[in-house]
Each structure stands twice: as C-alpha cells, then as structure tokens.
Amino acid sequence: MSRPVSMAIKAATSPAVTPFVLTLFLLLYVGIAFGSNEPLTALMAITRGNPALIALLALVPLNGAARLVAESRSFLKRRRALTGAAGIDPAGLFDDEVALPQTAAIEEEGKRLAEQGYAVRTGADSLAARRGCTIFPARVLYLLGMVLLFCGILVSLTGRVTHRQVVLEGEALPGSRDLVQRIVLKEEPGLFLQRTLDIAVAGEGGGERHFGLYPPGTHRGHYLYPRYLAIAPLLRFSAPDLPGGFEQFAVLSIYPPGKEDTFQIPGSPYRFIFQMVPGEGADPYASGSITLQFRLLKGESQVWAGSAHLGGEASGDGYRLALPEFRRAVVADFVQDAGVPLIWSAAALLLMSLLWFVPVRLLLPRQEILLLRHAGGVNACSRAEGGRRAHAGRFHELLDRMQPGEGGEP
C-alpha cells in the first residue's frame, strides 16, 4: 500500500475526526448565540445554505462508516488469530506486543492461564487465552447509530419542508377533513415533561387519533410538532363608528400568561392588543378559566382598555367587547422530514449499545493473550477491554517467566 493511501485511510478512520467537527460547530453555535435569541435555529439555517458546512458535517458519518469497517476487519482478524488460524500477522491488533527470543517456552503457560480463569487454546506454535465477553457488538451498534444519526441530521437539514398551521378545536385538521375534537393540556409530570398535551382528532372514515408533544405524530406524510398554545375567542365588537359591529373567532398566541398578541379588525382602523391574565390556581389554559386584558388602538392611539373573562363582556366609552365562547388552538409545524426515521433508528441503536456495553464492561471485561512462535522468535500479545491493571499484571508475569536470566525462572 502506498504511503498517501495509507495516510488517507489513517485520517479517515481517526477517532479525532468526529470530536473535531463537533467542536467547530459548537464554536459556531456559541458565536451565533451572542447575536441571536434562537441560536440553534439560526445555526441550522446557516448550515442548510452553506455547502462547505454541509460537507464538513458529512465527515462525521463518513468517519463512522470508515471506523466501523476498520474495527470489524481488526476484530475478525484478531478472532482468527485467537482461534489458531495460521498466517495471521498480529501487528496492530493488540494493545501490547512484545518480541521474545526463540528459546522462550510457551508450552507451560497454558495451565497457569487456565488456573487464572482464561479459556486456553494451544497449537503447535501458538497459545491463545481469553476470558470475559467482548464489547465489539456494542461498538458496532454505537458506530452504526452515529452513522444513522448524522445521516438523519444531514437529510433533515437538506430536505426538510415545514408548513406552520393553526390546529383549532371544532375545525378540520389542516390538509384533511379529519375533525379536531378537543385540545387538552394536563398537569401530568412524566419522565421528561411536566405537562401533557392531547390533540384528539376524529377521522373522516371513523376512529380517533391522538397527537401529543412528543414523539411527533404523523398526518398524511407530515410530522406534527406543536409549537405554541393559543386560544381562539369569539370576538363580538362594536364601536361608535362601527354600527354594524364585528364578529369572528380570533386566534391569539398569548400563552403562557404575559405574552401579547394583536388582532386587527378587518376593514377598520381598530386593533386589539390582548394578554392573558395569570391565574392564581390551576393553569388557565388547562382549566379554561381565562381572563383577557386588552387595549384598543385606533390607528396608533389607544382609545380604550379593560379586561374581560371568557364567557363575559366589557363596555365603556361607547365601545363594547363580548367574548361569549372560545376554542383552544395549537400553532403547529407540519413537517416533511425523511431524516426522522434515521434519527429514531439511531437512538434505538445507541440505547442497545449502552445496554450491552455497561454490564459487559463492568462484569465480564474481555481480556486476551496470544503467543505465536515464528522463525525469528516468539510474539507475545496482550489486549484488555476492561480490568486492564490486573490483566497487565498477569501478562507481565508471563513475560518474566518466559525470559530466563531477565528476572524470570532459571
């Protein structure tokens, strides 16, 4: 193999590639955070429109795939060596490699290693000893999970299509004839969230579906991500110069309490600014006991202000505002994203990797010793995935015994 090819393979399989790329994106994120209230969204937008950043991020799954191939080849080659296959060069397959003289005896070491709990396999010119269980399956799952994760991120960045729509009680779900029956927010602390959101939808052909905060539900090829909670009170408004009055449901994104939203009365100079009054007891959105503070502007001048409970009304200075009913609403993103299945698959693989890695590493760490005699001497090789200190001590004792005159047995 030529030197340039060897260097390219070494670079492609280097474990430093992924941390290097992620560090660069972290620094970019920190820089964006100084000038943006939504640095993650801004970073995604910048990356999506920058081919150089896309190519840089693509190095992560490429590096993971290269490492997966390289580690699989090493594992299979090392396994063949440990099972006694001839002609295997152990160079680079083990943590420690020591060259011993031709006179080193390997025949008696099998019994000692067996007494120490190793499974021993002996051949005419070899001795292989191993104990414990390998974490290689966890490594495969981890690397494969990282490849799928960053492939999913790349696909999401380059192909994601988002449409923001209002999901309103009593109205059809956007893009269909399925009816939104109710939207319920409950105080139900869970593993990650303190509240649950349930959007109940009656299907056109029968049956009922439910959408929540997480994981996202799917609707006609789109993932539904709730973004903001809103209310839609029925506004009945009249003014001295608006004798016919006005009546319409107005979607107001004013949750949580304290957040403001505006509503322009169509065909008039009047504009309301609404705010939800914080409740002293249960969450007002969940309980439905909602009081709205409002200011009425005519052009740029405020002409009236007050408050009204949903289901009530307010009047003054010739103006009247009634709120006889309201509906709950959710401002949601309907997203087409082919990367989501890849990301969820990656999460499952990473979890499976962790479930294999932790008990095996703690309880049954893999430890291997290989002795190979050849024309120039004996190669002694050692490798440990856990319990390194104890394993290294046994390996060094073995080396001492096999080198008479250098601290070993005469």
Short mmCIF file of C-alpha atoms in Angstrom, two decimals:
data_model
loop_
_atom_site.label_atom_id
_atom_site.label_comp_id
_atom_site.label_asym_id
_atom_site.label_seq_id
_atom_site.Cartn_x
_atom_site.Cartn_y
_atom_site.Cartn_z
CA MET A 1 0.00 0.00 0.00
CA SER A 2 1.39 3.41 -0.98
CA ARG A 3 2.13 5.98 1.70
CA PRO A 4 -0.53 8.50 0.53
CA VAL A 5 -3.23 5.80 0.56
CA SER A 6 -2.12 4.65 4.00
CA MET A 7 -2.25 8.20 5.34
CA ALA A 8 -5.70 8.75 3.81
CA ILE A 9 -7.03 5.58 5.44
CA LYS A 10 -5.49 6.58 8.77
CA ALA A 11 -7.10 10.02 8.57
CA ALA A 12 -10.49 8.60 7.53
CA THR A 13 -10.55 6.17 10.46
CA SER A 14 -9.15 8.57 13.05
CA PRO A 15 -11.33 8.85 16.19
CA ALA A 16 -10.39 12.55 16.33
CA VAL A 17 -12.45 13.47 13.24
CA THR A 18 -15.87 13.48 14.92
CA PRO A 19 -14.82 15.50 18.03
CA PHE A 20 -13.01 17.97 15.75
CA VAL A 21 -16.07 18.57 13.55
CA LEU A 22 -18.46 18.81 16.50
CA THR A 23 -16.13 21.27 18.25
CA LEU A 24 -16.16 23.53 15.19
CA PHE A 25 -19.98 23.51 15.13
CA LEU A 26 -20.07 24.18 18.89
CA LEU A 27 -17.84 27.22 18.45
CA LEU A 28 -20.07 28.41 15.61
CA TYR A 29 -23.12 27.92 17.82
CA VAL A 30 -21.52 29.95 20.64
CA GLY A 31 -20.69 32.74 18.21
CA ILE A 32 -24.26 32.83 16.87
CA ALA A 33 -25.67 32.84 20.42
CA PHE A 34 -24.21 36.31 21.03
CA GLY A 35 -26.38 37.79 18.28
CA SER A 36 -29.50 35.60 18.12
CA ASN A 37 -32.28 34.61 20.51
CA GLU A 38 -32.60 31.24 18.74
CA PRO A 39 -29.00 30.17 18.05
CA LEU A 40 -29.87 26.55 17.22
CA THR A 41 -32.44 27.57 14.61
CA ALA A 42 -30.01 30.11 13.17
CA LEU A 43 -27.20 27.52 13.07
CA MET A 44 -29.44 25.08 11.20
CA ALA A 45 -30.42 27.78 8.70
CA ILE A 46 -26.78 28.79 8.12
CA THR A 47 -25.66 25.19 7.72
CA ARG A 48 -28.55 24.39 5.35
CA GLY A 49 -27.47 27.15 2.99
CA ASN A 50 -23.71 26.57 3.17
CA PRO A 51 -22.28 23.69 1.09
CA ALA A 52 -18.95 23.88 2.96
CA LEU A 53 -20.65 23.33 6.33
CA ILE A 54 -22.77 20.52 4.88
CA ALA A 55 -19.60 18.85 3.58
CA LEU A 56 -17.90 19.33 6.96
CA LEU A 57 -20.83 17.74 8.79
CA ALA A 58 -20.83 14.86 6.29
CA LEU A 59 -17.35 13.93 7.54
CA VAL A 60 -18.92 12.58 10.74
CA PRO A 61 -20.98 9.71 9.20
CA LEU A 62 -18.17 9.01 6.72
CA ASN A 63 -15.71 8.72 9.59
CA GLY A 64 -18.12 6.48 11.49
CA ALA A 65 -18.56 4.19 8.49
CA ALA A 66 -14.79 4.01 7.92
CA ARG A 67 -14.16 3.20 11.59
CA LEU A 68 -16.90 0.55 11.51
CA VAL A 69 -15.23 -1.18 8.56
CA ALA A 70 -11.73 -0.88 10.08
CA GLU A 71 -12.76 -2.13 13.52
CA SER A 72 -14.75 -5.02 12.01
CA ARG A 73 -11.73 -6.12 9.97
CA SER A 74 -9.47 -5.92 13.02
CA PHE A 75 -11.93 -7.84 15.18
CA LEU A 76 -12.35 -10.65 12.65
CA LYS A 77 -8.61 -10.86 12.05
CA ARG A 78 -7.87 -10.95 15.80
CA ARG A 79 -10.55 -13.59 16.31
CA ARG A 80 -8.99 -15.77 13.63
CA ALA A 81 -5.62 -15.41 15.32
CA LEU A 82 -7.07 -16.39 18.69
CA THR A 83 -8.76 -19.46 17.20
CA GLY A 84 -5.45 -20.73 15.87
CA ALA A 85 -5.61 -19.75 12.19
CA ALA A 86 -2.20 -19.83 10.56
CA GLY A 87 -0.52 -16.95 8.77
CA ILE A 88 -2.11 -14.15 10.81
CA ASP A 89 0.13 -11.17 11.48
CA PRO A 90 -0.90 -9.79 14.91
CA ALA A 91 0.74 -6.40 14.33
CA GLY A 92 -1.66 -3.60 15.30
CA LEU A 93 -4.36 -5.95 16.60
CA PHE A 94 -3.42 -5.83 20.29
CA ASP A 95 -2.62 -3.20 22.90
CA ASP A 96 0.80 -4.62 23.80
CA GLU A 97 3.18 -6.56 21.57
CA VAL A 98 6.50 -7.92 22.85
CA ALA A 99 9.14 -9.82 20.87
CA LEU A 100 10.68 -12.72 22.83
CA PRO A 101 13.67 -14.85 21.93
CA GLN A 102 13.29 -18.14 20.10
CA THR A 103 14.15 -20.00 23.31
CA ALA A 104 11.07 -18.75 25.13
CA ALA A 105 8.86 -21.65 26.18
CA ILE A 106 5.12 -21.33 25.68
CA GLU A 107 4.01 -24.87 26.44
CA GLU A 108 3.71 -24.50 30.22
CA GLU A 109 1.90 -21.20 30.24
CA GLY A 110 -1.47 -22.65 29.22
CA LYS A 111 -2.04 -24.37 32.57
CA ARG A 112 -1.17 -21.25 34.55
CA LEU A 113 -3.53 -19.08 32.48
CA ALA A 114 -6.32 -21.68 32.77
CA GLU A 115 -5.96 -21.55 36.55
CA GLN A 116 -6.42 -17.76 36.35
CA GLY A 117 -9.76 -18.14 34.59
CA TYR A 118 -8.72 -17.92 30.95
CA ALA A 119 -10.08 -20.19 28.24
CA VAL A 120 -6.91 -21.55 26.63
CA ARG A 121 -6.34 -22.87 23.11
CA THR A 122 -2.96 -24.33 22.21
CA GLY A 123 -1.41 -25.23 18.89
CA ALA A 124 1.93 -26.46 17.64
CA ASP A 125 3.42 -22.96 17.67
CA SER A 126 0.76 -20.87 19.38
CA LEU A 127 -1.13 -20.30 22.58
CA ALA A 128 -4.31 -18.20 22.82
CA ALA A 129 -6.00 -17.32 26.10
CA ARG A 130 -9.14 -15.26 26.57
CA ARG A 131 -11.68 -14.51 29.26
CA GLY A 132 -14.84 -12.43 29.51
CA CYS A 133 -17.14 -11.13 26.81
CA THR A 134 -16.25 -8.67 24.07
CA ILE A 135 -17.83 -5.22 23.74
CA PHE A 136 -17.43 -5.39 19.95
CA PRO A 137 -21.22 -5.74 19.37
CA ALA A 138 -21.68 -2.55 21.40
CA ARG A 139 -19.04 -0.82 19.25
CA VAL A 140 -20.83 -1.91 16.07
CA LEU A 141 -24.17 -0.65 17.38
CA TYR A 142 -22.60 2.61 18.53
CA LEU A 143 -20.80 3.36 15.26
CA LEU A 144 -23.80 2.34 13.18
CA GLY A 145 -26.00 4.52 15.39
CA MET A 146 -23.67 7.51 14.90
CA VAL A 147 -23.70 6.98 11.14
CA LEU A 148 -27.52 6.87 11.05
CA LEU A 149 -27.82 9.82 13.44
CA PHE A 150 -25.71 12.19 11.38
CA CYS A 151 -27.11 10.89 8.10
CA GLY A 152 -30.54 11.72 9.52
CA ILE A 153 -29.35 15.19 10.53
CA LEU A 154 -27.93 15.79 7.05
CA VAL A 155 -31.13 14.60 5.37
CA SER A 156 -33.20 16.81 7.68
CA LEU A 157 -31.03 19.86 7.02
CA THR A 158 -31.07 19.49 3.26
CA GLY A 159 -34.57 18.13 2.61
CA ARG A 160 -36.83 19.26 5.46
CA VAL A 161 -40.01 21.10 4.42
CA THR A 162 -42.09 22.88 7.09
CA HIS A 163 -45.57 24.39 6.95
CA ARG A 164 -46.83 26.26 10.05
CA GLN A 165 -50.58 25.89 10.54
CA VAL A 166 -53.18 26.51 13.25
CA VAL A 167 -54.90 23.44 14.71
CA LEU A 168 -58.24 24.66 16.05
CA GLU A 169 -60.91 22.86 18.05
CA GLY A 170 -64.04 22.29 16.04
CA GLU A 171 -62.26 22.75 12.72
CA ALA A 172 -60.72 20.30 10.28
CA LEU A 173 -57.11 19.36 10.72
CA PRO A 174 -55.17 21.33 8.06
CA GLY A 175 -54.90 19.40 4.83
CA SER A 176 -57.70 16.94 5.61
CA ARG A 177 -61.33 16.54 6.62
CA ASP A 178 -60.45 14.97 9.99
CA LEU A 179 -62.14 16.97 12.77
CA VAL A 180 -60.20 18.29 15.76
CA GLN A 181 -62.50 17.35 18.63
CA ARG A 182 -60.61 18.68 21.64
CA ILE A 183 -57.26 20.01 22.80
CA VAL A 184 -56.40 19.19 26.41
CA LEU A 185 -53.43 20.38 28.48
CA LYS A 186 -52.90 18.45 31.72
CA GLU A 187 -50.55 18.67 34.67
CA GLU A 188 -49.11 15.16 34.49
CA PRO A 189 -45.39 15.11 35.38
CA GLY A 190 -43.56 12.47 33.38
CA LEU A 191 -40.00 11.35 32.80
CA PHE A 192 -39.07 14.44 30.77
CA LEU A 193 -42.07 16.80 30.75
CA GLN A 194 -44.24 18.25 33.50
CA ARG A 195 -47.34 18.54 31.31
CA THR A 196 -49.04 16.55 28.62
CA LEU A 197 -50.87 17.85 25.57
CA ASP A 198 -53.52 15.77 23.84
CA ILE A 199 -55.00 16.72 20.46
CA ALA A 200 -57.91 14.36 19.75
CA VAL A 201 -58.84 14.07 16.09
CA ALA A 202 -61.83 12.19 14.70
CA GLY A 203 -61.01 10.51 11.40
CA GLU A 204 -63.13 11.15 8.34
CA GLY A 205 -63.69 7.42 8.00
CA GLY A 206 -64.21 6.82 11.72
CA GLY A 207 -61.97 6.23 14.68
CA GLU A 208 -59.98 8.69 16.74
CA ARG A 209 -56.30 9.66 16.68
CA HIS A 210 -54.25 11.49 19.29
CA PHE A 211 -51.31 13.85 18.87
CA GLY A 212 -49.09 14.96 21.74
CA LEU A 213 -45.96 16.95 22.45
CA TYR A 214 -43.52 14.10 21.88
CA PRO A 215 -42.86 11.94 19.99
CA PRO A 216 -44.42 13.66 16.98
CA GLY A 217 -47.44 12.03 15.36
CA THR A 218 -47.78 11.66 11.61
CA HIS A 219 -50.55 13.02 9.41
CA ARG A 220 -50.59 12.32 5.67
CA GLY A 221 -46.83 12.06 5.40
CA HIS A 222 -46.18 15.02 7.72
CA TYR A 223 -44.91 15.03 11.30
CA LEU A 224 -47.00 17.23 13.58
CA TYR A 225 -44.90 19.28 16.02
CA PRO A 226 -46.90 21.50 18.44
CA ARG A 227 -45.01 24.81 18.82
CA TYR A 228 -47.25 27.28 20.65
CA LEU A 229 -50.51 27.07 22.53
CA ALA A 230 -53.18 29.60 21.59
CA ILE A 231 -56.82 30.40 22.20
CA ALA A 232 -59.48 31.50 19.71
CA PRO A 233 -62.18 33.56 21.46
CA LEU A 234 -65.26 34.61 19.53
CA LEU A 235 -64.98 38.43 19.36
CA ARG A 236 -68.17 40.48 19.19
CA PHE A 237 -67.07 44.07 18.91
CA SER A 238 -68.95 47.29 18.33
CA ALA A 239 -67.81 50.92 18.22
CA PRO A 240 -69.50 54.31 17.64
CA ASP A 241 -68.21 54.43 14.07
CA LEU A 242 -68.72 50.71 13.51
CA PRO A 243 -72.51 50.39 13.87
CA GLY A 244 -72.75 47.05 12.15
CA GLY A 245 -70.35 45.54 14.64
CA PHE A 246 -67.92 42.72 14.06
CA GLU A 247 -67.99 39.02 14.96
CA GLN A 248 -65.26 36.45 14.32
CA PHE A 249 -63.06 33.86 16.02
CA ALA A 250 -59.59 35.35 16.55
CA VAL A 251 -56.59 33.05 17.03
CA LEU A 252 -54.40 34.62 19.74
CA SER A 253 -50.98 33.27 20.58
CA ILE A 254 -50.96 34.60 24.16
CA TYR A 255 -49.87 31.55 26.15
CA PRO A 256 -48.11 31.46 28.59
CA PRO A 257 -49.72 34.32 30.54
CA GLY A 258 -47.94 37.62 29.97
CA LYS A 259 -47.38 37.06 26.25
CA GLU A 260 -49.07 39.59 23.95
CA ASP A 261 -50.72 39.20 20.55
CA THR A 262 -52.60 41.61 18.30
CA PHE A 263 -55.74 41.33 16.23
CA GLN A 264 -56.72 43.81 13.53
CA ILE A 265 -60.45 44.34 12.98
CA PRO A 266 -60.77 43.86 9.19
CA GLY A 267 -61.83 46.94 7.23
CA SER A 268 -61.44 49.28 10.19
CA PRO A 269 -58.74 51.34 11.95
CA TYR A 270 -59.20 49.34 15.16
CA ARG A 271 -56.57 46.95 16.52
CA PHE A 272 -56.72 44.98 19.78
CA ILE A 273 -53.67 44.01 21.85
CA PHE A 274 -54.54 41.05 24.09
CA GLN A 275 -52.78 39.49 27.06
CA MET A 276 -53.77 36.53 29.25
CA VAL A 277 -54.01 37.32 32.97
CA PRO A 278 -52.02 34.84 35.12
CA GLY A 279 -54.23 32.66 37.28
CA GLU A 280 -53.66 32.10 41.00
CA GLY A 281 -54.69 28.46 40.96
CA ALA A 282 -54.71 25.95 38.13
CA ASP A 283 -53.18 26.79 34.79
CA PRO A 284 -55.74 28.97 32.96
CA TYR A 285 -55.26 27.20 29.63
CA ALA A 286 -55.85 23.81 31.24
CA SER A 287 -58.80 24.92 33.38
CA GLY A 288 -60.44 27.19 30.80
CA SER A 289 -60.82 29.96 33.41
CA ILE A 290 -59.21 32.71 31.35
CA THR A 291 -59.30 36.46 31.73
CA LEU A 292 -58.03 38.68 28.94
CA GLN A 293 -56.59 42.14 29.36
CA PHE A 294 -56.89 44.24 26.25
CA ARG A 295 -56.02 47.60 24.79
CA LEU A 296 -57.88 49.01 21.80
CA LEU A 297 -55.93 51.18 19.37
CA LYS A 298 -57.43 53.36 16.66
CA GLY A 299 -54.56 53.91 14.31
CA GLU A 300 -51.67 54.46 16.71
CA SER A 301 -53.70 55.98 19.54
CA GLN A 302 -55.15 53.99 22.43
CA VAL A 303 -58.86 54.71 22.80
CA TRP A 304 -59.97 52.07 25.30
CA ALA A 305 -58.58 49.47 27.70
CA GLY A 306 -60.03 46.90 30.05
CA SER A 307 -60.38 43.23 30.81
CA ALA A 308 -62.98 40.54 30.25
CA HIS A 309 -63.42 36.95 31.30
CA LEU A 310 -64.00 34.44 28.54
CA GLY A 311 -67.74 33.99 28.51
CA GLY A 312 -68.31 37.59 29.62
CA GLU A 313 -68.07 41.09 28.18
CA ALA A 314 -66.77 44.61 28.79
CA SER A 315 -68.03 48.01 27.67
CA GLY A 316 -67.14 51.67 28.04
CA ASP A 317 -66.65 54.94 26.16
CA GLY A 318 -69.08 53.75 23.50
CA TYR A 319 -67.19 50.52 22.86
CA ARG A 320 -68.37 47.00 23.64
CA LEU A 321 -66.46 43.71 23.53
CA ALA A 322 -68.17 40.39 24.20
CA LEU A 323 -66.39 37.02 24.43
CA PRO A 324 -69.27 34.52 24.55
CA GLU A 325 -67.15 31.42 23.81
CA PHE A 326 -63.67 30.30 22.92
CA ARG A 327 -61.78 27.39 21.45
CA ARG A 328 -58.34 26.11 22.25
CA ALA A 329 -55.78 26.13 19.46
CA VAL A 330 -52.25 24.94 18.78
CA VAL A 331 -49.83 26.56 16.38
CA ALA A 332 -48.10 23.52 14.89
CA ASP A 333 -45.44 22.74 12.33
CA PHE A 334 -46.38 20.15 9.70
CA VAL A 335 -43.02 18.80 8.64
CA GLN A 336 -41.93 16.53 5.81
CA ASP A 337 -38.64 15.09 7.05
CA ALA A 338 -37.09 11.89 5.73
CA GLY A 339 -34.35 12.15 8.36
CA VAL A 340 -36.63 11.45 11.34
CA PRO A 341 -36.76 7.61 10.85
CA LEU A 342 -32.95 7.58 10.63
CA ILE A 343 -32.63 9.61 13.83
CA TRP A 344 -35.08 7.39 15.72
CA SER A 345 -33.30 4.26 14.45
CA ALA A 346 -30.01 5.77 15.63
CA ALA A 347 -31.47 6.42 19.09
CA ALA A 348 -32.58 2.77 19.35
CA LEU A 349 -29.15 1.51 18.27
CA LEU A 350 -27.32 3.80 20.71
CA LEU A 351 -29.56 2.60 23.55
CA MET A 352 -28.92 -1.04 22.63
CA SER A 353 -25.18 -0.29 22.54
CA LEU A 354 -25.31 1.18 26.04
CA LEU A 355 -27.30 -1.78 27.37
CA TRP A 356 -24.62 -4.16 26.05
CA PHE A 357 -21.59 -2.06 26.96
CA VAL A 358 -22.28 -1.26 30.62
CA PRO A 359 -22.86 -4.76 32.09
CA VAL A 360 -20.19 -6.42 29.92
CA ARG A 361 -17.56 -3.79 30.70
CA LEU A 362 -18.31 -3.88 34.42
CA LEU A 363 -18.91 -7.60 34.96
CA LEU A 364 -17.28 -9.57 32.12
CA PRO A 365 -14.48 -7.47 30.59
CA ARG A 366 -12.70 -9.07 27.66
CA GLN A 367 -9.01 -9.94 28.17
CA GLU A 368 -6.82 -11.68 25.57
CA ILE A 369 -3.28 -13.08 25.38
CA LEU A 370 -1.71 -14.53 22.23
CA LEU A 371 1.70 -16.22 21.91
CA LEU A 372 2.95 -17.01 18.39
CA ARG A 373 6.23 -18.77 17.60
CA HIS A 374 7.88 -18.00 14.25
CA ALA A 375 11.32 -18.31 12.70
CA GLY A 376 12.65 -15.18 14.39
CA GLY A 377 11.31 -15.77 17.90
CA VAL A 378 8.02 -15.53 19.79
CA ASN A 379 5.47 -12.69 19.63
CA ALA A 380 3.62 -12.11 22.90
CA CYS A 381 0.47 -10.01 22.51
CA SER A 382 -2.00 -8.70 25.06
CA ARG A 383 -5.27 -6.79 24.93
CA ALA A 384 -7.88 -5.85 27.54
CA GLU A 385 -11.23 -4.03 27.23
CA GLY A 386 -11.61 -3.74 30.99
CA GLY A 387 -9.70 -4.73 34.15
CA ARG A 388 -6.54 -3.56 32.43
CA ARG A 389 -4.35 -3.33 35.53
CA ALA A 390 -4.96 -6.91 36.71
CA HIS A 391 -4.65 -8.27 33.18
CA ALA A 392 -1.42 -6.33 32.56
CA GLY A 393 -0.01 -7.75 35.79
CA ARG A 394 -0.69 -11.32 34.69
CA PHE A 395 0.76 -10.61 31.22
CA HIS A 396 3.96 -9.16 32.67
CA GLU A 397 4.34 -12.15 35.00
CA LEU A 398 4.04 -14.37 31.93
CA LEU A 399 6.76 -12.36 30.15
CA ASP A 400 9.05 -12.64 33.17
CA ARG A 401 8.69 -16.42 33.27
CA MET A 402 9.34 -16.72 29.55
CA GLN A 403 12.62 -14.76 29.64
CA PRO A 404 15.10 -16.73 31.76
CA GLY A 405 18.01 -14.67 33.02
CA GLU A 406 15.97 -11.43 32.98
CA GLY A 407 14.07 -11.81 36.21
CA GLY A 408 12.21 -14.97 35.25
CA GLU A 409 12.66 -18.54 36.39
CA PRO A 410 16.04 -20.15 35.60
#
